[in-house]
PDB file of C-alpha atoms in Angstrom:
ATOM      1  CA  MET C 271      74.865  69.171  85.866  1.00  0.00           C
ATOM      2  CA  ILE C 272      77.411  69.877  88.557  1.00  0.00           C
ATOM      3  CA  GLN C 273      79.395  66.824  89.465  1.00  0.00           C
ATOM      4  CA  ASP C 274      80.543  66.283  93.016  1.00  0.00           C
ATOM      5  CA  THR C 275      84.321  65.966  93.300  1.00  0.00           C
ATOM      6  CA  PRO C 276      85.284  62.656  94.841  1.00  0.00           C
ATOM      7  CA  LYS C 277      86.026  62.602  98.533  1.00  0.00           C
ATOM      8  CA  GLN C 278      89.647  62.274  99.441  1.00  0.00           C
ATOM      9  CA  LEU C 279      91.797  61.242 102.389  1.00  0.00           C
ATOM     10  CA  LEU C 280      92.959  64.040 104.746  1.00  0.00           C
ATOM     11  CA  ASP C 281      96.535  63.072 104.533  1.00  0.00           C
ATOM     12  CA  SER C 282      98.529  65.817 102.876  1.00  0.00           C
ATOM     13  CA  PRO C 283      99.305  69.494 103.099  1.00  0.00           C
ATOM     14  CA  GLU C 284      97.170  69.977  99.957  1.00  0.00           C
ATOM     15  CA  ALA C 285      94.235  68.254 101.601  1.00  0.00           C
ATOM     16  CA  VAL C 286      94.610  70.424 104.737  1.00  0.00           C
ATOM     17  CA  ARG C 287      94.590  73.544 102.543  1.00  0.00           C
ATOM     18  CA  LEU C 288      91.414  72.345 100.916  1.00  0.00           C
ATOM     19  CA  LEU C 289      89.852  71.802 104.394  1.00  0.00           C
ATOM     20  CA  VAL C 290      90.848  75.208 105.667  1.00  0.00           C
ATOM     21  CA  ASN C 291      89.977  77.151 102.523  1.00  0.00           C
ATOM     22  CA  SER C 292      86.582  75.434 102.140  1.00  0.00           C
ATOM     23  CA  PHE C 293      85.785  75.896 105.780  1.00  0.00           C
ATOM     24  CA  TYR C 294      86.654  79.627 105.870  1.00  0.00           C
ATOM     25  CA  GLU C 295      84.635  80.222 102.706  1.00  0.00           C
ATOM     26  CA  LYS C 296      81.646  79.026 104.637  1.00  0.00           C
ATOM     27  CA  VAL C 297      82.590  81.057 107.729  1.00  0.00           C
ATOM     28  CA  GLN C 298      82.922  84.326 105.861  1.00  0.00           C
ATOM     29  CA  VAL C 299      79.299  84.254 104.656  1.00  0.00           C
ATOM     30  CA  ASP C 300      77.763  82.706 107.719  1.00  0.00           C
ATOM     31  CA  PRO C 301      75.229  85.125 109.318  1.00  0.00           C
ATOM     32  CA  LEU C 302      76.171  84.168 112.913  1.00  0.00           C
ATOM     33  CA  ILE C 303      79.953  83.830 112.986  1.00  0.00           C
ATOM     34  CA  GLY C 304      80.895  85.566 109.817  1.00  0.00           C
ATOM     35  CA  PRO C 305      80.527  89.027 111.315  1.00  0.00           C
ATOM     36  CA  ILE C 306      82.758  88.031 114.221  1.00  0.00           C
ATOM     37  CA  PHE C 307      85.522  87.137 111.778  1.00  0.00           C
ATOM     38  CA  MET C 308      84.887  89.938 109.326  1.00  0.00           C
ATOM     39  CA  ASP C 309      83.796  92.887 111.498  1.00  0.00           C
ATOM     40  CA  VAL C 310      84.966  92.195 115.087  1.00  0.00           C
ATOM     41  CA  ALA C 311      88.278  90.389 114.472  1.00  0.00           C
ATOM     42  CA  GLU C 312      88.764  92.033 111.077  1.00  0.00           C
ATOM     43  CA  VAL C 313      90.699  88.922 110.008  1.00  0.00           C
ATOM     44  CA  ASP C 314      93.443  89.536 107.526  1.00  0.00           C
ATOM     45  CA  TRP C 315      92.899  86.366 105.458  1.00  0.00           C
ATOM     46  CA  ALA C 316      96.243  86.564 103.769  1.00  0.00           C
ATOM     47  CA  SER C 317      97.956  86.076 107.069  1.00  0.00           C
ATOM     48  CA  HIS C 318      95.234  84.047 108.919  1.00  0.00           C
ATOM     49  CA  LEU C 319      94.928  81.248 106.369  1.00  0.00           C
ATOM     50  CA  PRO C 320      98.643  80.219 106.465  1.00  0.00           C
ATOM     51  CA  LYS C 321      98.491  80.121 110.268  1.00  0.00           C
ATOM     52  CA  MET C 322      95.419  77.857 109.989  1.00  0.00           C
ATOM     53  CA  TYR C 323      97.177  75.605 107.415  1.00  0.00           C
ATOM     54  CA  ALA C 324     100.117  75.294 109.889  1.00  0.00           C
ATOM     55  CA  PHE C 325      97.742  74.674 112.902  1.00  0.00           C
ATOM     56  CA  TRP C 326      95.754  71.906 111.198  1.00  0.00           C
ATOM     57  CA  GLU C 327      98.802  70.371 109.527  1.00  0.00           C
ATOM     58  CA  SER C 328     100.437  70.082 112.973  1.00  0.00           C
ATOM     59  CA  LEU C 329      97.333  68.360 114.406  1.00  0.00           C
ATOM     60  CA  ILE C 330      96.553  66.195 111.371  1.00  0.00           C
ATOM     61  CA  LEU C 331      99.957  65.416 109.889  1.00  0.00           C
ATOM     62  CA  GLY C 332     102.048  65.861 113.020  1.00  0.00           C
ATOM     63  CA  ASN C 333     104.560  67.949 111.178  1.00  0.00           C
ATOM     64  CA  GLY C 334     105.061  70.619 113.841  1.00  0.00           C
ATOM     65  CA  ALA C 335     104.299  73.426 111.296  1.00  0.00           C
ATOM     66  CA  TYR C 336     102.426  75.472 113.913  1.00  0.00           C
ATOM     67  CA  ASN C 337     104.209  77.405 116.609  1.00  0.00           C
ATOM     68  CA  GLY C 338     101.859  79.740 118.404  1.00  0.00           C
ATOM     69  CA  HIS C 339      99.148  80.204 120.958  1.00  0.00           C
ATOM     70  CA  PRO C 340      95.808  79.361 119.278  1.00  0.00           C
ATOM     71  CA  PHE C 341      93.565  80.401 122.204  1.00  0.00           C
ATOM     72  CA  ARG C 342      95.036  83.925 122.629  1.00  0.00           C
ATOM     73  CA  PRO C 343      93.340  85.511 119.521  1.00  0.00           C
ATOM     74  CA  HIS C 344      90.050  84.090 120.577  1.00  0.00           C
ATOM     75  CA  LEU C 345      90.475  85.555 124.036  1.00  0.00           C
ATOM     76  CA  LEU C 346      91.150  89.010 122.428  1.00  0.00           C
ATOM     77  CA  VAL C 347      88.000  88.759 120.227  1.00  0.00           C
ATOM     78  CA  ASN C 348      86.003  87.644 123.247  1.00  0.00           C
ATOM     79  CA  GLN C 349      86.921  90.910 124.917  1.00  0.00           C
ATOM     80  CA  GLN C 350      85.152  92.820 122.051  1.00  0.00           C
ATOM     81  CA  GLN C 351      82.332  90.342 121.387  1.00  0.00           C
ATOM     82  CA  PRO C 352      81.624  87.600 123.931  1.00  0.00           C
ATOM     83  CA  LEU C 353      81.898  84.222 122.310  1.00  0.00           C
ATOM     84  CA  ARG C 354      79.094  81.897 123.452  1.00  0.00           C
ATOM     85  CA  ILE C 355      78.129  78.273 122.929  1.00  0.00           C
ATOM     86  CA  GLU C 356      76.041  79.114 119.839  1.00  0.00           C
ATOM     87  CA  HIS C 357      79.197  80.528 118.152  1.00  0.00           C
ATOM     88  CA  PHE C 358      81.170  77.345 118.851  1.00  0.00           C
ATOM     89  CA  GLU C 359      78.261  75.117 117.786  1.00  0.00           C
ATOM     90  CA  ARG C 360      78.024  76.991 114.469  1.00  0.00           C
ATOM     91  CA  TRP C 361      81.772  76.717 114.003  1.00  0.00           C
ATOM     92  CA  LEU C 362      81.508  72.984 114.595  1.00  0.00           C
ATOM     93  CA  THR C 363      78.584  72.671 112.218  1.00  0.00           C
ATOM     94  CA  LEU C 364      80.459  74.408 109.424  1.00  0.00           C
ATOM     95  CA  PHE C 365      83.732  72.473 110.111  1.00  0.00           C
ATOM     96  CA  SER C 366      81.944  69.106 110.167  1.00  0.00           C
ATOM     97  CA  ALA C 367      80.011  69.943 107.024  1.00  0.00           C
ATOM     98  CA  THR C 368      83.322  70.778 105.309  1.00  0.00           C
ATOM     99  CA  LEU C 369      84.834  67.465 106.435  1.00  0.00           C
ATOM    100  CA  THR C 370      81.771  65.526 105.166  1.00  0.00           C
ATOM    101  CA  GLU C 371      81.733  67.379 101.842  1.00  0.00           C
ATOM    102  CA  HIS C 372      85.364  66.756 100.923  1.00  0.00           C
ATOM    103  CA  PHE C 373      86.877  63.965 102.933  1.00  0.00           C
ATOM    104  CA  THR C 374      86.617  60.290 103.822  1.00  0.00           C
ATOM    105  CA  GLY C 375      88.490  57.927 106.052  1.00  0.00           C
ATOM    106  CA  GLU C 376      89.573  57.512 109.649  1.00  0.00           C
ATOM    107  CA  THR C 377      91.679  60.634 109.731  1.00  0.00           C
ATOM    108  CA  ALA C 378      88.708  62.801 108.834  1.00  0.00           C
ATOM    109  CA  GLU C 379      86.715  61.342 111.673  1.00  0.00           C
ATOM    110  CA  GLN C 380      89.649  61.847 114.084  1.00  0.00           C
ATOM    111  CA  VAL C 381      89.805  65.490 113.024  1.00  0.00           C
ATOM    112  CA  ARG C 382      86.042  65.907 113.551  1.00  0.00           C
ATOM    113  CA  GLN C 383      86.440  64.526 117.126  1.00  0.00           C
ATOM    114  CA  ARG C 384      89.469  66.796 117.741  1.00  0.00           C
ATOM    115  CA  ALA C 385      87.489  69.829 116.534  1.00  0.00           C
ATOM    116  CA  ILE C 386      84.677  68.902 118.983  1.00  0.00           C
ATOM    117  CA  GLN C 387      87.233  68.723 121.772  1.00  0.00           C
ATOM    118  CA  ILE C 388      88.770  72.086 120.917  1.00  0.00           C
ATOM    119  CA  ALA C 389      85.362  73.847 120.654  1.00  0.00           C
ATOM    120  CA  SER C 390      84.261  72.288 123.938  1.00  0.00           C
ATOM    121  CA  VAL C 391      87.406  73.292 125.894  1.00  0.00           C
ATOM    122  CA  TRP C 392      87.506  76.779 124.468  1.00  0.00           C
ATOM    123  CA  ASN C 393      83.835  77.330 125.072  1.00  0.00           C
ATOM    124  CA  HIS C 394      84.204  76.230 128.713  1.00  0.00           C
ATOM    125  CA  LYS C 395      87.208  78.531 129.246  1.00  0.00           C
ATOM    126  CA  LEU C 396      85.285  81.527 127.781  1.00  0.00           C
ATOM    127  CA  GLU C 397      82.140  80.623 129.709  1.00  0.00           C
ATOM    128  CA  TYR C 398      84.203  80.872 132.898  1.00  0.00           C
ATOM    129  CA  ILE C 399      85.705  84.207 131.807  1.00  0.00           C
ATOM    130  CA  ASN C 400      82.407  85.681 130.594  1.00  0.00           C
ATOM    131  CA  GLY C 401      80.254  84.546 133.478  1.00  0.00           C
ATOM    132  CA  PRO C 402      76.589  83.627 133.163  1.00  0.00           C
ATOM    133  CA  VAL C 403      74.521  84.936 130.251  1.00  0.00           C
ATOM    134  CA  THR C 404      72.092  87.554 131.472  1.00  0.00           C
ATOM    135  CA  ASP C 405      69.083  88.170 129.229  1.00  0.00           C
TER     136      ASP C 405
END
């Protein structure tokens, strides 16, 4: 029988790495957003994951580890493959599932709310850039 690992607080660089690694394991195999990461963006995971550790450490731990422009790469991907609400919704679903699976406590809930804010703002920016969906 597989035993669930106990949930932990999201309060250390090691916990952030667990969040990021577990989340991107889900992303890579997801049928909707996986191809965007793997085929469109052709993410180099060896360089992407440390950036994501730094980004989330900065937000969660307040350590200033990230110095960059997080929206810019999404804008470049969007030029190749328009990013739509369904992509952001799936991103949020996977991110939230990862939080629920591994973490407990107030910080985990704050991070969930922050992820919702990020996805919402970025989706609105890209909706404006992309214009209406025409089917």
